[in-house]
PDB file of C-alpha atoms and ligand atoms in Angstrom:
ATOM      1  CA  MET L   1     -18.242 -27.331 -40.672  1.00 54.00           C
ATOM      2  CA  SER L   2     -15.097 -28.740 -42.276  1.00 62.00           C
ATOM      3  CA  PRO L   3     -12.246 -29.534 -40.197  1.00 63.00           C
ATOM      4  CA  LYS L   4     -10.246 -27.328 -42.200  1.00 67.00           C
ATOM      5  CA  LYS L   5     -12.712 -24.588 -41.837  1.00 69.00           C
ATOM      6  CA  THR L   6     -12.695 -25.032 -38.003  1.00 65.00           C
ATOM      7  CA  MET L   7      -8.983 -24.851 -37.856  1.00 62.00           C
ATOM      8  CA  ARG L   8      -8.990 -21.577 -39.692  1.00 73.00           C
ATOM      9  CA  ASN L   9     -11.457 -20.134 -37.199  1.00 73.00           C
ATOM     10  CA  ILE L  10      -9.244 -21.364 -34.371  1.00 69.00           C
ATOM     11  CA  LYS L  11      -6.461 -19.531 -35.943  1.00 72.00           C
ATOM     12  CA  GLY L  12      -8.565 -16.428 -36.619  1.00 69.00           C
ATOM     13  CA  VAL L  13      -9.374 -16.346 -32.920  1.00 66.00           C
ATOM     14  CA  ALA L  14      -5.970 -17.030 -31.657  1.00 66.00           C
ATOM     15  CA  LEU L  15      -4.473 -14.144 -33.912  1.00 66.00           C
ATOM     16  CA  VAL L  16      -7.386 -11.639 -32.680  1.00 65.00           C
ATOM     17  CA  LEU L  17      -6.761 -12.621 -29.057  1.00 64.00           C
ATOM     18  CA  THR L  18      -3.068 -12.481 -29.184  1.00 64.00           C
ATOM     19  CA  GLY L  19      -3.421  -8.943 -30.771  1.00 62.00           C
ATOM     20  CA  LEU L  20      -5.554  -8.114 -27.830  1.00 60.00           C
ATOM     21  CA  LEU L  21      -3.151  -8.913 -25.675  1.00 62.00           C
ATOM     22  CA  LEU L  22      -0.407  -7.452 -27.055  1.00 61.00           C
ATOM     23  CA  ALA L  23      -2.348  -4.025 -27.601  1.00 59.00           C
ATOM     24  CA  ALA L  24      -4.156  -3.958 -24.025  1.00 56.00           C
ATOM     25  CA  PRO L  25      -0.852  -3.148 -21.981  1.00 52.00           C
ATOM     26  CA  ALA L  26       0.253  -0.613 -24.401  1.00 49.00           C
ATOM     27  CA  ALA L  27      -3.027   1.114 -24.146  1.00 48.00           C
ATOM     28  CA  TYR L  28      -3.000   1.062 -20.528  1.00 49.00           C
ATOM     29  CA  ALA L  29       0.384   2.146 -20.347  1.00 46.00           C
ATOM     30  CA  GLU L  30      -0.295   5.260 -22.451  1.00 48.00           C
ATOM     31  CA  ASP L  31      -2.684   7.063 -20.142  1.00 57.00           C
ATOM     32  CA  GLU L  32      -0.856   5.869 -16.872  1.00 73.00           C
ATOM     33  CA  VAL L  33       1.155   8.174 -15.086  1.00 83.00           C
ATOM     34  CA  LYS L  34       4.430   6.672 -13.670  1.00 89.00           C
ATOM     35  CA  THR L  35       4.516   6.429  -9.991  1.00 93.00           C
ATOM     36  CA  LEU L  36       7.228   7.961  -8.086  1.00 93.00           C
ATOM     37  CA  PRO L  37      10.045   5.864  -6.997  1.00 93.00           C
ATOM     38  CA  PHE L  38       9.321   4.746  -3.160  1.00 95.00           C
ATOM     39  CA  ALA L  39      11.325   2.214  -1.071  1.00 93.00           C
ATOM     40  CA  ASP L  40       8.863   1.236   1.731  1.00 92.00           C
ATOM     41  CA  ASN L  41      10.250   0.493   5.059  1.00 93.00           C
ATOM     42  CA  ALA L  42       7.699  -1.184   7.378  1.00 93.00           C
ATOM     43  CA  GLY L  43      10.757  -2.192   9.530  1.00 92.00           C
ATOM     44  CA  ASN L  44      11.220   1.293  10.624  1.00 95.00           C
ATOM     45  CA  THR L  45       9.181   1.145  13.804  1.00 95.00           C
ATOM     46  CA  VAL L  46       9.309   5.196  14.422  1.00 96.00           C
ATOM     47  CA  SER L  47       8.192   5.778  10.998  1.00 97.00           C
ATOM     48  CA  VAL L  48       5.297   3.447  11.255  1.00 97.00           C
ATOM     49  CA  GLN L  49       4.433   4.823  14.837  1.00 96.00           C
ATOM     50  CA  ARG L  50       4.035   8.299  13.194  1.00 96.00           C
ATOM     51  CA  GLY L  51       2.049   7.049  10.053  1.00 97.00           C
ATOM     52  CA  ALA L  52      -0.176   5.167  12.729  1.00 96.00           C
ATOM     53  CA  ARG L  53      -0.698   8.525  14.569  1.00 95.00           C
ATOM     54  CA  ASP L  54      -1.293  10.396  11.213  1.00 96.00           C
ATOM     55  CA  PHE L  55      -3.544   7.533   9.636  1.00 97.00           C
ATOM     56  CA  MET L  56      -6.021   8.001  12.830  1.00 95.00           C
ATOM     57  CA  ALA L  57      -5.869  11.732  12.861  1.00 94.00           C
ATOM     58  CA  TYR L  58      -6.249  12.247   9.125  1.00 96.00           C
ATOM     59  CA  CYS L  59      -7.748   9.094   7.477  1.00 96.00           C
ATOM     60  CA  SER L  60      -9.534   6.879   9.715  1.00 94.00           C
ATOM     61  CA  GLY L  61     -12.855   9.176   9.766  1.00 92.00           C
ATOM     62  CA  CYS L  62     -13.406   7.810   6.335  1.00 95.00           C
ATOM     63  CA  HIS L  63     -11.344   4.730   5.987  1.00 96.00           C
ATOM     64  CA  SER L  64     -11.433   1.538   7.932  1.00 96.00           C
ATOM     65  CA  LEU L  65      -8.702  -0.992   8.485  1.00 96.00           C
ATOM     66  CA  LYS L  66     -11.114  -3.829   9.548  1.00 95.00           C
ATOM     67  CA  TYR L  67      -8.550  -6.700   9.843  1.00 94.00           C
ATOM     68  CA  LEU L  68      -6.323  -4.706  12.264  1.00 96.00           C
ATOM     69  CA  ARG L  69      -7.005  -4.265  15.887  1.00 96.00           C
ATOM     70  CA  TYR L  70      -5.824  -1.363  17.880  1.00 95.00           C
ATOM     71  CA  ASN L  71      -3.786  -3.359  20.534  1.00 95.00           C
ATOM     72  CA  ARG L  72      -2.245  -5.287  17.679  1.00 95.00           C
ATOM     73  CA  ILE L  73      -0.715  -1.893  16.662  1.00 95.00           C
ATOM     74  CA  GLY L  74       0.041  -1.640  20.367  1.00 95.00           C
ATOM     75  CA  GLN L  75       1.936  -4.551  20.639  1.00 94.00           C
ATOM     76  CA  ASP L  76       3.612  -4.469  17.298  1.00 94.00           C
ATOM     77  CA  LEU L  77       4.832  -0.870  17.745  1.00 94.00           C
ATOM     78  CA  GLY L  78       5.270  -0.833  21.412  1.00 93.00           C
ATOM     79  CA  ILE L  79       2.491   1.541  22.412  1.00 93.00           C
ATOM     80  CA  SER L  80       0.545   1.042  25.856  1.00 94.00           C
ATOM     81  CA  ASP L  81      -3.078   0.990  25.959  1.00 94.00           C
ATOM     82  CA  ASP L  82      -3.210   4.177  27.599  1.00 93.00           C
ATOM     83  CA  LEU L  83      -1.321   5.835  24.915  1.00 92.00           C
ATOM     84  CA  LEU L  84      -3.313   4.339  22.430  1.00 93.00           C
ATOM     85  CA  LYS L  85      -6.575   5.358  24.023  1.00 92.00           C
ATOM     86  CA  GLN L  86      -5.001   8.829  24.406  1.00 90.00           C
ATOM     87  CA  ASN L  87      -3.504   9.251  20.845  1.00 86.00           C
ATOM     88  CA  LEU L  88      -4.906   6.967  18.449  1.00 90.00           C
ATOM     89  CA  ILE L  89      -8.293   6.051  19.391  1.00 91.00           C
ATOM     90  CA  PHE L  90     -10.741   8.779  18.275  1.00 84.00           C
ATOM     91  CA  SER L  91     -13.914   6.926  18.429  1.00 80.00           C
ATOM     92  CA  GLY L  92     -14.124   5.886  21.809  1.00 85.00           C
ATOM     93  CA  VAL L  93     -14.066   2.362  21.260  1.00 90.00           C
ATOM     94  CA  LYS L  94     -11.973  -0.548  23.238  1.00 93.00           C
ATOM     95  CA  VAL L  95      -8.646  -1.222  22.420  1.00 93.00           C
ATOM     96  CA  GLY L  96      -9.337  -4.837  21.257  1.00 94.00           C
ATOM     97  CA  GLU L  97     -11.706  -3.622  18.502  1.00 94.00           C
ATOM     98  CA  PRO L  98     -10.687  -3.388  14.729  1.00 94.00           C
ATOM     99  CA  ILE L  99     -10.461   0.081  13.228  1.00 94.00           C
ATOM    100  CA  VAL L 100     -13.498   0.804  11.565  1.00 92.00           C
ATOM    101  CA  SER L 101     -14.422   4.159  10.409  1.00 90.00           C
ATOM    102  CA  ALA L 102     -16.925   5.790  12.286  1.00 81.00           C
ATOM    103  CA  ILE L 103     -18.738   7.041   8.719  1.00 88.00           C
ATOM    104  CA  PRO L 104     -21.999   5.146   7.863  1.00 89.00           C
ATOM    105  CA  ALA L 105     -21.567   3.636   4.301  1.00 88.00           C
ATOM    106  CA  LYS L 106     -25.022   5.418   3.134  1.00 90.00           C
ATOM    107  CA  SER L 107     -24.071   8.849   4.272  1.00 91.00           C
ATOM    108  CA  ALA L 108     -20.501   8.434   2.614  1.00 92.00           C
ATOM    109  CA  GLU L 109     -22.013   7.404  -0.682  1.00 92.00           C
ATOM    110  CA  ASP L 110     -24.523  10.553  -0.402  1.00 93.00           C
ATOM    111  CA  TRP L 111     -21.385  12.772   0.379  1.00 93.00           C
ATOM    112  CA  PHE L 112     -18.756  11.317  -1.916  1.00 94.00           C
ATOM    113  CA  GLY L 113     -20.672   9.427  -4.464  1.00 93.00           C
ATOM    114  CA  ARG L 114     -18.614   6.573  -3.429  1.00 93.00           C
ATOM    115  CA  VAL L 115     -18.042   4.628  -0.070  1.00 94.00           C
ATOM    116  CA  PRO L 116     -14.347   5.141   1.083  1.00 96.00           C
ATOM    117  CA  PRO L 117     -12.869   1.596   0.472  1.00 96.00           C
ATOM    118  CA  ASP L 118     -11.394  -0.199   3.649  1.00 97.00           C
ATOM    119  CA  LEU L 119      -7.416   0.248   3.291  1.00 98.00           C
ATOM    120  CA  SER L 120      -6.385  -3.056   4.987  1.00 96.00           C
ATOM    121  CA  LEU L 121      -4.982  -4.441   1.997  1.00 97.00           C
ATOM    122  CA  GLU L 122      -4.430  -1.573  -0.151  1.00 97.00           C
ATOM    123  CA  THR L 123      -0.452  -1.383  -0.499  1.00 97.00           C
ATOM    124  CA  LYS L 124      -1.111  -5.059  -1.645  1.00 96.00           C
ATOM    125  CA  ALA L 125      -3.818  -4.428  -3.968  1.00 97.00           C
ATOM    126  CA  ARG L 126      -2.132  -1.400  -5.668  1.00 97.00           C
ATOM    127  CA  SER L 127       1.317  -1.007  -4.468  1.00 97.00           C
ATOM    128  CA  PRO L 128       3.369   1.296  -1.926  1.00 97.00           C
ATOM    129  CA  GLU L 129       4.514   3.399  -4.926  1.00 97.00           C
ATOM    130  CA  TRP L 130       1.261   3.867  -5.840  1.00 97.00           C
ATOM    131  CA  VAL L 131      -0.174   4.648  -2.661  1.00 98.00           C
ATOM    132  CA  TYR L 132       2.770   7.215  -2.106  1.00 97.00           C
ATOM    133  CA  SER L 133       2.184   8.719  -5.583  1.00 96.00           C
ATOM    134  CA  TYR L 134      -1.442   8.880  -5.090  1.00 97.00           C
ATOM    135  CA  LEU L 135      -1.001  10.839  -1.833  1.00 98.00           C
ATOM    136  CA  MET L 136       1.417  13.247  -3.777  1.00 97.00           C
ATOM    137  CA  GLY L 137      -0.695  13.514  -6.606  1.00 96.00           C
ATOM    138  CA  PHE L 138      -3.789  15.861  -5.997  1.00 97.00           C
ATOM    139  CA  TYR L 139      -4.175  18.572  -8.020  1.00 97.00           C
ATOM    140  CA  LEU L 140      -6.731  21.627  -8.431  1.00 97.00           C
ATOM    141  CA  ASP L 141      -9.712  20.834 -10.989  1.00 97.00           C
ATOM    142  CA  SER L 142     -12.484  23.123 -10.798  1.00 96.00           C
ATOM    143  CA  SER L 143     -14.502  20.763 -12.675  1.00 96.00           C
ATOM    144  CA  ARG L 144     -14.773  18.444  -9.587  1.00 96.00           C
ATOM    145  CA  PRO L 145     -17.274  18.354  -6.770  1.00 93.00           C
ATOM    146  CA  PHE L 146     -14.248  18.900  -4.227  1.00 95.00           C
ATOM    147  CA  GLY L 147     -12.237  21.036  -6.584  1.00 96.00           C
ATOM    148  CA  VAL L 148      -9.666  18.644  -6.880  1.00 97.00           C
ATOM    149  CA  ASN L 149      -8.409  15.588  -8.922  1.00 97.00           C
ATOM    150  CA  ASN L 150      -5.746  12.959  -8.841  1.00 97.00           C
ATOM    151  CA  LEU L 151      -3.204  12.166 -11.379  1.00 95.00           C
ATOM    152  CA  TYR L 152      -3.330   8.386 -10.445  1.00 96.00           C
ATOM    153  CA  LEU L 153      -7.238   8.043  -9.835  1.00 96.00           C
ATOM    154  CA  ALA L 154      -8.874  10.015 -12.588  1.00 95.00           C
ATOM    155  CA  ASN L 155     -12.121  11.799 -11.340  1.00 96.00           C
ATOM    156  CA  VAL L 156     -11.276  11.023  -7.896  1.00 96.00           C
ATOM    157  CA  ALA L 157     -13.911  10.995  -5.329  1.00 96.00           C
ATOM    158  CA  MET L 158     -11.907  11.779  -2.122  1.00 97.00           C
ATOM    159  CA  PRO L 159     -11.502  15.209  -1.110  1.00 96.00           C
ATOM    160  CA  ALA L 160      -7.884  16.457  -0.904  1.00 97.00           C
ATOM    161  CA  VAL L 161      -7.644  15.866   2.617  1.00 97.00           C
ATOM    162  CA  LEU L 162      -4.058  16.709   3.134  1.00 98.00           C
ATOM    163  CA  GLY L 163      -4.163  19.831   0.737  1.00 97.00           C
ATOM    164  CA  GLU L 164      -3.557  22.347   3.764  1.00 97.00           C
ATOM    165  CA  LEU L 165      -0.277  20.407   4.630  1.00 98.00           C
ATOM    166  CA  GLN L 166       0.856  20.014   1.201  1.00 97.00           C
ATOM    167  CA  GLY L 167      -0.544  22.832  -0.474  1.00 97.00           C
ATOM    168  CA  TRP L 168      -2.219  23.349  -3.750  1.00 97.00           C
ATOM    169  CA  GLN L 169      -0.927  21.824  -6.871  1.00 96.00           C
ATOM    170  CA  VAL L 170      -1.891  22.723 -10.474  1.00 96.00           C
ATOM    171  CA  LYS L 171      -1.473  20.609 -13.744  1.00 93.00           C
ATOM    172  CA  VAL L 172       1.246  21.578 -16.156  1.00 90.00           C
ATOM    173  CA  GLU L 173       1.037  20.346 -19.499  1.00 79.00           C
ATOM    174  CA  GLU L 174       3.450  17.546 -20.120  1.00 69.00           C
ATOM    175  CA  GLY L 175       6.729  19.132 -21.047  1.00 66.00           C
ATOM    176  CA  LYS L 176       5.962  22.590 -20.239  1.00 64.00           C
ATOM    177  CA  GLY L 177       6.682  24.834 -17.402  1.00 59.00           C
ATOM    178  CA  GLU L 178       8.257  23.470 -14.523  1.00 62.00           C
ATOM    179  CA  HIS L 179       7.715  20.107 -13.029  1.00 65.00           C
ATOM    180  CA  GLN L 180       7.737  18.834  -9.666  1.00 68.00           C
ATOM    181  CA  GLU L 181       9.501  15.587  -8.778  1.00 72.00           C
ATOM    182  CA  GLY L 182       9.010  14.334 -12.335  1.00 75.00           C
ATOM    183  CA  LEU L 183       5.193  14.869 -12.265  1.00 86.00           C
ATOM    184  CA  PRO L 184       3.269  17.233 -14.185  1.00 90.00           C
ATOM    185  CA  LEU L 185       2.267  19.464 -11.413  1.00 93.00           C
ATOM    186  CA  LYS L 186       3.215  22.636  -9.902  1.00 93.00           C
ATOM    187  CA  LEU L 187       2.936  24.067  -6.238  1.00 93.00           C
ATOM    188  CA  ALA L 188       0.647  27.007  -6.650  1.00 94.00           C
ATOM    189  CA  GLN L 189       0.036  27.810  -3.209  1.00 96.00           C
ATOM    190  CA  PRO L 190       2.316  26.393  -0.444  1.00 96.00           C
ATOM    191  CA  GLY L 191       0.765  24.413   2.409  1.00 97.00           C
ATOM    192  CA  SER L 192       1.920  24.398   5.976  1.00 98.00           C
ATOM    193  CA  MET L 193       4.611  21.939   5.217  1.00 97.00           C
ATOM    194  CA  THR L 194       7.535  22.201   3.095  1.00 96.00           C
ATOM    195  CA  PRO L 195       7.689  19.776   0.381  1.00 95.00           C
ATOM    196  CA  GLU L 196      10.301  17.776   2.077  1.00 96.00           C
ATOM    197  CA  GLU L 197       8.206  17.602   5.185  1.00 97.00           C
ATOM    198  CA  TYR L 198       5.186  16.483   3.301  1.00 97.00           C
ATOM    199  CA  GLN L 199       7.127  13.686   1.501  1.00 96.00           C
ATOM    200  CA  ALA L 200       8.255  12.482   4.986  1.00 97.00           C
ATOM    201  CA  PHE L 201       4.838  12.707   6.182  1.00 98.00           C
ATOM    202  CA  VAL L 202       3.274  10.773   3.283  1.00 98.00           C
ATOM    203  CA  THR L 203       6.102   8.433   3.714  1.00 98.00           C
ATOM    204  CA  ASP L 204       5.229   7.780   7.249  1.00 98.00           C
ATOM    205  CA  LEU L 205       1.731   6.959   6.174  1.00 98.00           C
ATOM    206  CA  THR L 206       2.635   4.549   3.528  1.00 98.00           C
ATOM    207  CA  ASN L 207       5.008   2.663   5.528  1.00 98.00           C
ATOM    208  CA  PHE L 208       2.059   2.220   8.252  1.00 97.00           C
ATOM    209  CA  MET L 209      -0.103   1.085   5.453  1.00 98.00           C
ATOM    210  CA  VAL L 210       2.590  -1.218   4.182  1.00 97.00           C
ATOM    211  CA  TYR L 211       2.620  -2.480   8.031  1.00 97.00           C
ATOM    212  CA  ALA L 212      -1.133  -2.833   8.303  1.00 97.00           C
ATOM    213  CA  ALA L 213      -1.306  -4.855   5.053  1.00 96.00           C
ATOM    214  CA  GLU L 214       0.736  -7.542   7.062  1.00 93.00           C
ATOM    215  CA  PRO L 215       1.234  -7.150  10.690  1.00 92.00           C
ATOM    216  CA  ASN L 216       2.843 -10.475  10.674  1.00 87.00           C
ATOM    217  CA  ALA L 217       5.684  -9.745   8.129  1.00 83.00           C
ATOM    218  CA  LYS L 218       8.145  -9.638  11.081  1.00 79.00           C
ATOM    219  CA  ASP L 219       7.055 -12.741  12.413  1.00 79.00           C
ATOM    220  CA  ARG L 220       7.335 -14.467   9.221  1.00 79.00           C
ATOM    221  CA  VAL L 221      10.693 -13.493   8.439  1.00 78.00           C
ATOM    222  CA  SER L 222      11.979 -14.515  11.946  1.00 81.00           C
ATOM    223  CA  THR L 223      10.174 -17.711  11.635  1.00 84.00           C
ATOM    224  CA  GLY L 224      11.891 -18.265   8.352  1.00 84.00           C
ATOM    225  CA  TRP L 225      15.464 -17.625  10.136  1.00 85.00           C
ATOM    226  CA  ASN L 226      14.368 -20.136  12.622  1.00 84.00           C
ATOM    227  CA  VAL L 227      13.572 -22.484  10.210  1.00 86.00           C
ATOM    228  CA  MET L 228      16.880 -21.953   8.355  1.00 87.00           C
ATOM    229  CA  PHE L 229      18.874 -22.412  11.423  1.00 85.00           C
ATOM    230  CA  TYR L 230      17.031 -25.719  12.627  1.00 82.00           C
ATOM    231  CA  LEU L 231      17.857 -27.080   9.190  1.00 85.00           C
ATOM    232  CA  ILE L 232      21.388 -26.020   9.085  1.00 86.00           C
ATOM    233  CA  PHE L 233      22.781 -26.907  12.397  1.00 86.00           C
ATOM    234  CA  LEU L 234      20.417 -29.541  13.691  1.00 85.00           C
ATOM    235  CA  LEU L 235      19.851 -31.504  10.316  1.00 87.00           C
ATOM    236  CA  LEU L 236      23.157 -31.259   8.958  1.00 88.00           C
ATOM    237  CA  PRO L 237      25.228 -32.974  11.488  1.00 88.00           C
ATOM    238  CA  LEU L 238      22.698 -35.626  11.787  1.00 89.00           C
ATOM    239  CA  THR L 239      22.838 -36.429   7.839  1.00 90.00           C
ATOM    240  CA  TYR L 240      26.562 -36.284   8.233  1.00 90.00           C
ATOM    241  CA  PHE L 241      26.776 -39.126  10.878  1.00 90.00           C
ATOM    242  CA  LEU L 242      23.859 -40.913   9.125  1.00 89.00           C
ATOM    243  CA  LYS L 243      26.175 -41.011   6.057  1.00 90.00           C
ATOM    244  CA  LYS L 244      29.076 -42.119   8.325  1.00 90.00           C
ATOM    245  CA  GLU L 245      26.890 -44.788   9.554  1.00 90.00           C
ATOM    246  CA  PHE L 246      25.997 -46.073   5.962  1.00 89.00           C
ATOM    247  CA  TRP L 247      29.256 -46.303   4.634  1.00 90.00           C
ATOM    248  CA  ARG L 248      31.257 -47.722   7.631  1.00 88.00           C
ATOM    249  CA  ASP L 249      30.924 -51.264   6.306  1.00 83.00           C
ATOM    250  CA  VAL L 250      31.793 -50.471   2.846  1.00 81.00           C
ATOM    251  CA  HIS L 251      35.262 -49.106   3.491  1.00 68.00           C
TER     252      HIS L 251
HETATM  253  C1  HEC Q   1     -13.399  12.513   3.882  1.00 93.35           C
HETATM  254  C2  HEC Q   1     -13.288  11.214   3.276  1.00 93.35           C
HETATM  255  C3  HEC Q   1     -12.074  10.623   3.240  1.00 93.35           C
HETATM  256  C4  HEC Q   1     -11.084  10.979   4.051  1.00 93.35           C
HETATM  257  C5  HEC Q   1     -10.625  11.696   5.228  1.00 93.35           C
HETATM  258  C6  HEC Q   1      -9.826  10.122   3.330  1.00 93.35           C
HETATM  259  N1  HEC Q   1     -10.359   9.610   2.099  1.00 93.35           N
HETATM  260 FE1  HEC Q   1      -9.105   8.285   1.047  1.00 93.35          FE
HETATM  261  N2  HEC Q   1     -10.898   8.040  -0.135  1.00 93.35           N
HETATM  262  C7  HEC Q   1     -11.883   8.656   0.139  1.00 93.35           C
HETATM  263  C8  HEC Q   1     -12.998   8.155  -0.899  1.00 93.35           C
HETATM  264  C9  HEC Q   1     -14.322   8.584  -1.070  1.00 93.35           C
HETATM  265  C10 HEC Q   1     -12.341   7.528  -1.770  1.00 93.35           C
HETATM  266  C11 HEC Q   1     -12.681   6.738  -3.068  1.00 93.35           C
HETATM  267  C12 HEC Q   1     -12.182   7.615  -4.390  1.00 93.35           C
HETATM  268  C13 HEC Q   1     -12.341   7.104  -5.586  1.00 93.35           C
HETATM  269  O1  HEC Q   1     -12.895   5.861  -5.735  1.00 93.35           O
HETATM  270  O2  HEC Q   1     -12.751   7.988  -6.367  1.00 93.35           O
HETATM  271  C14 HEC Q   1     -11.170   7.488  -1.143  1.00 93.35           C
HETATM  272  C15 HEC Q   1      -9.889   6.475  -1.900  1.00 93.35           C
HETATM  273  C16 HEC Q   1      -8.574   6.516  -1.282  1.00 93.35           C
HETATM  274  C17 HEC Q   1      -7.720   5.578  -1.869  1.00 93.35           C
HETATM  275  C18 HEC Q   1      -7.528   4.966  -3.238  1.00 93.35           C
HETATM  276  C19 HEC Q   1      -8.287   3.568  -2.999  1.00 93.35           C
HETATM  277  C20 HEC Q   1      -8.200   2.843  -4.350  1.00 93.35           C
HETATM  278  O3  HEC Q   1      -7.233   2.034  -4.480  1.00 93.35           O
HETATM  279  O4  HEC Q   1      -8.970   3.261  -5.254  1.00 93.35           O
HETATM  280  C21 HEC Q   1      -6.406   5.810  -0.956  1.00 93.35           C
HETATM  281  C22 HEC Q   1      -5.126   4.945  -1.299  1.00 93.35           C
HETATM  282  C23 HEC Q   1      -6.896   6.573   0.021  1.00 93.35           C
HETATM  283  N3  HEC Q   1      -8.245   7.121  -0.241  1.00 93.35           N
HETATM  284  C24 HEC Q   1      -6.176   6.908   1.265  1.00 93.35           C
HETATM  285  C25 HEC Q   1      -6.417   7.818   1.917  1.00 93.35           C
HETATM  286  C26 HEC Q   1      -5.397   8.399   3.107  1.00 93.35           C
HETATM  287  C27 HEC Q   1      -4.260   7.908   3.378  1.00 93.35           C
HETATM  288  C28 HEC Q   1      -6.075   9.198   3.861  1.00 93.35           C
HETATM  289  C29 HEC Q   1      -5.723  10.116   5.039  1.00 93.35           C
HETATM  290  C30 HEC Q   1      -4.637  10.804   4.841  1.00 93.35           C
HETATM  291  C31 HEC Q   1      -7.551   9.309   3.289  1.00 93.35           C
HETATM  292  N4  HEC Q   1      -7.544   8.632   2.249  1.00 93.35           N
HETATM  293  C32 HEC Q   1      -8.387  10.019   3.903  1.00 93.35           C
HETATM  294  C33 HEC Q   1     -12.451   9.448   1.146  1.00 93.35           C
HETATM  295  C34 HEC Q   1     -11.730   9.711   2.205  1.00 93.35           C
END
């Protein structure tokens, strides 16, 4: 191949690649539903405590948090071993064990068609906004095995385990009918919670999952401040005296 031709080929490939790169996000953005705004607050210990309790009650049957041990939660959130055993550990394991779901992968696959993923790093893999929105986004869809679908995970394999609390939503066409929270959904049948209560419930759950993805976050921040403190208050005077020492003979 002549150098000229090779050059032309390279240019052609570059052009196609650029086109693909430009087109891909646009195509992706088109069928993606915007996530709801959510300001995570894993520093709110009370919210994270409630989220931990609710996660154990409603989610840990199917999902594990395999990088997190029960007593680590206890230490971080100020929950004693006894309270952990009474309120958070349903599987009868010891407080030093990681949170592993009781459901065998094979049965899960048979029941749901998909193994419920470990959620340790979920808020990092997706985002806190996405997780919050996903938990808000279930709606009735009779074409699905569990009768529900999700705005953020098309053809979702997870049953709407919080449906009794949230109530049952139906999809309304974009731009038609009343919309809820900016989502194309309408509450068709109320649940045991009001929409505000449910939002608070899902906020706690998401805060807990943000904490679970990085239990060290608090330590990291305080280590950061310690380092800053050290640098400013110890090294600065030292540098100053060193400078004085160096310049003494010059002046
Ligand atoms: C009955 C079993 C079951 C229970 C209980 C359950 N889930 Fe799930 N969950 C699943 C399955 C199965 C999937 C996989 C869905 C898919 O990929 O279509 C899933 C997926 C998810 C995902 C999306 C993962 C991803 O990024 O693709 C999140 C987030 C999630 N679940 C959160 C929760 C939370 C929070 C709770 C508790 C309120 C919960 N789940 C309770 C079975 C369950």
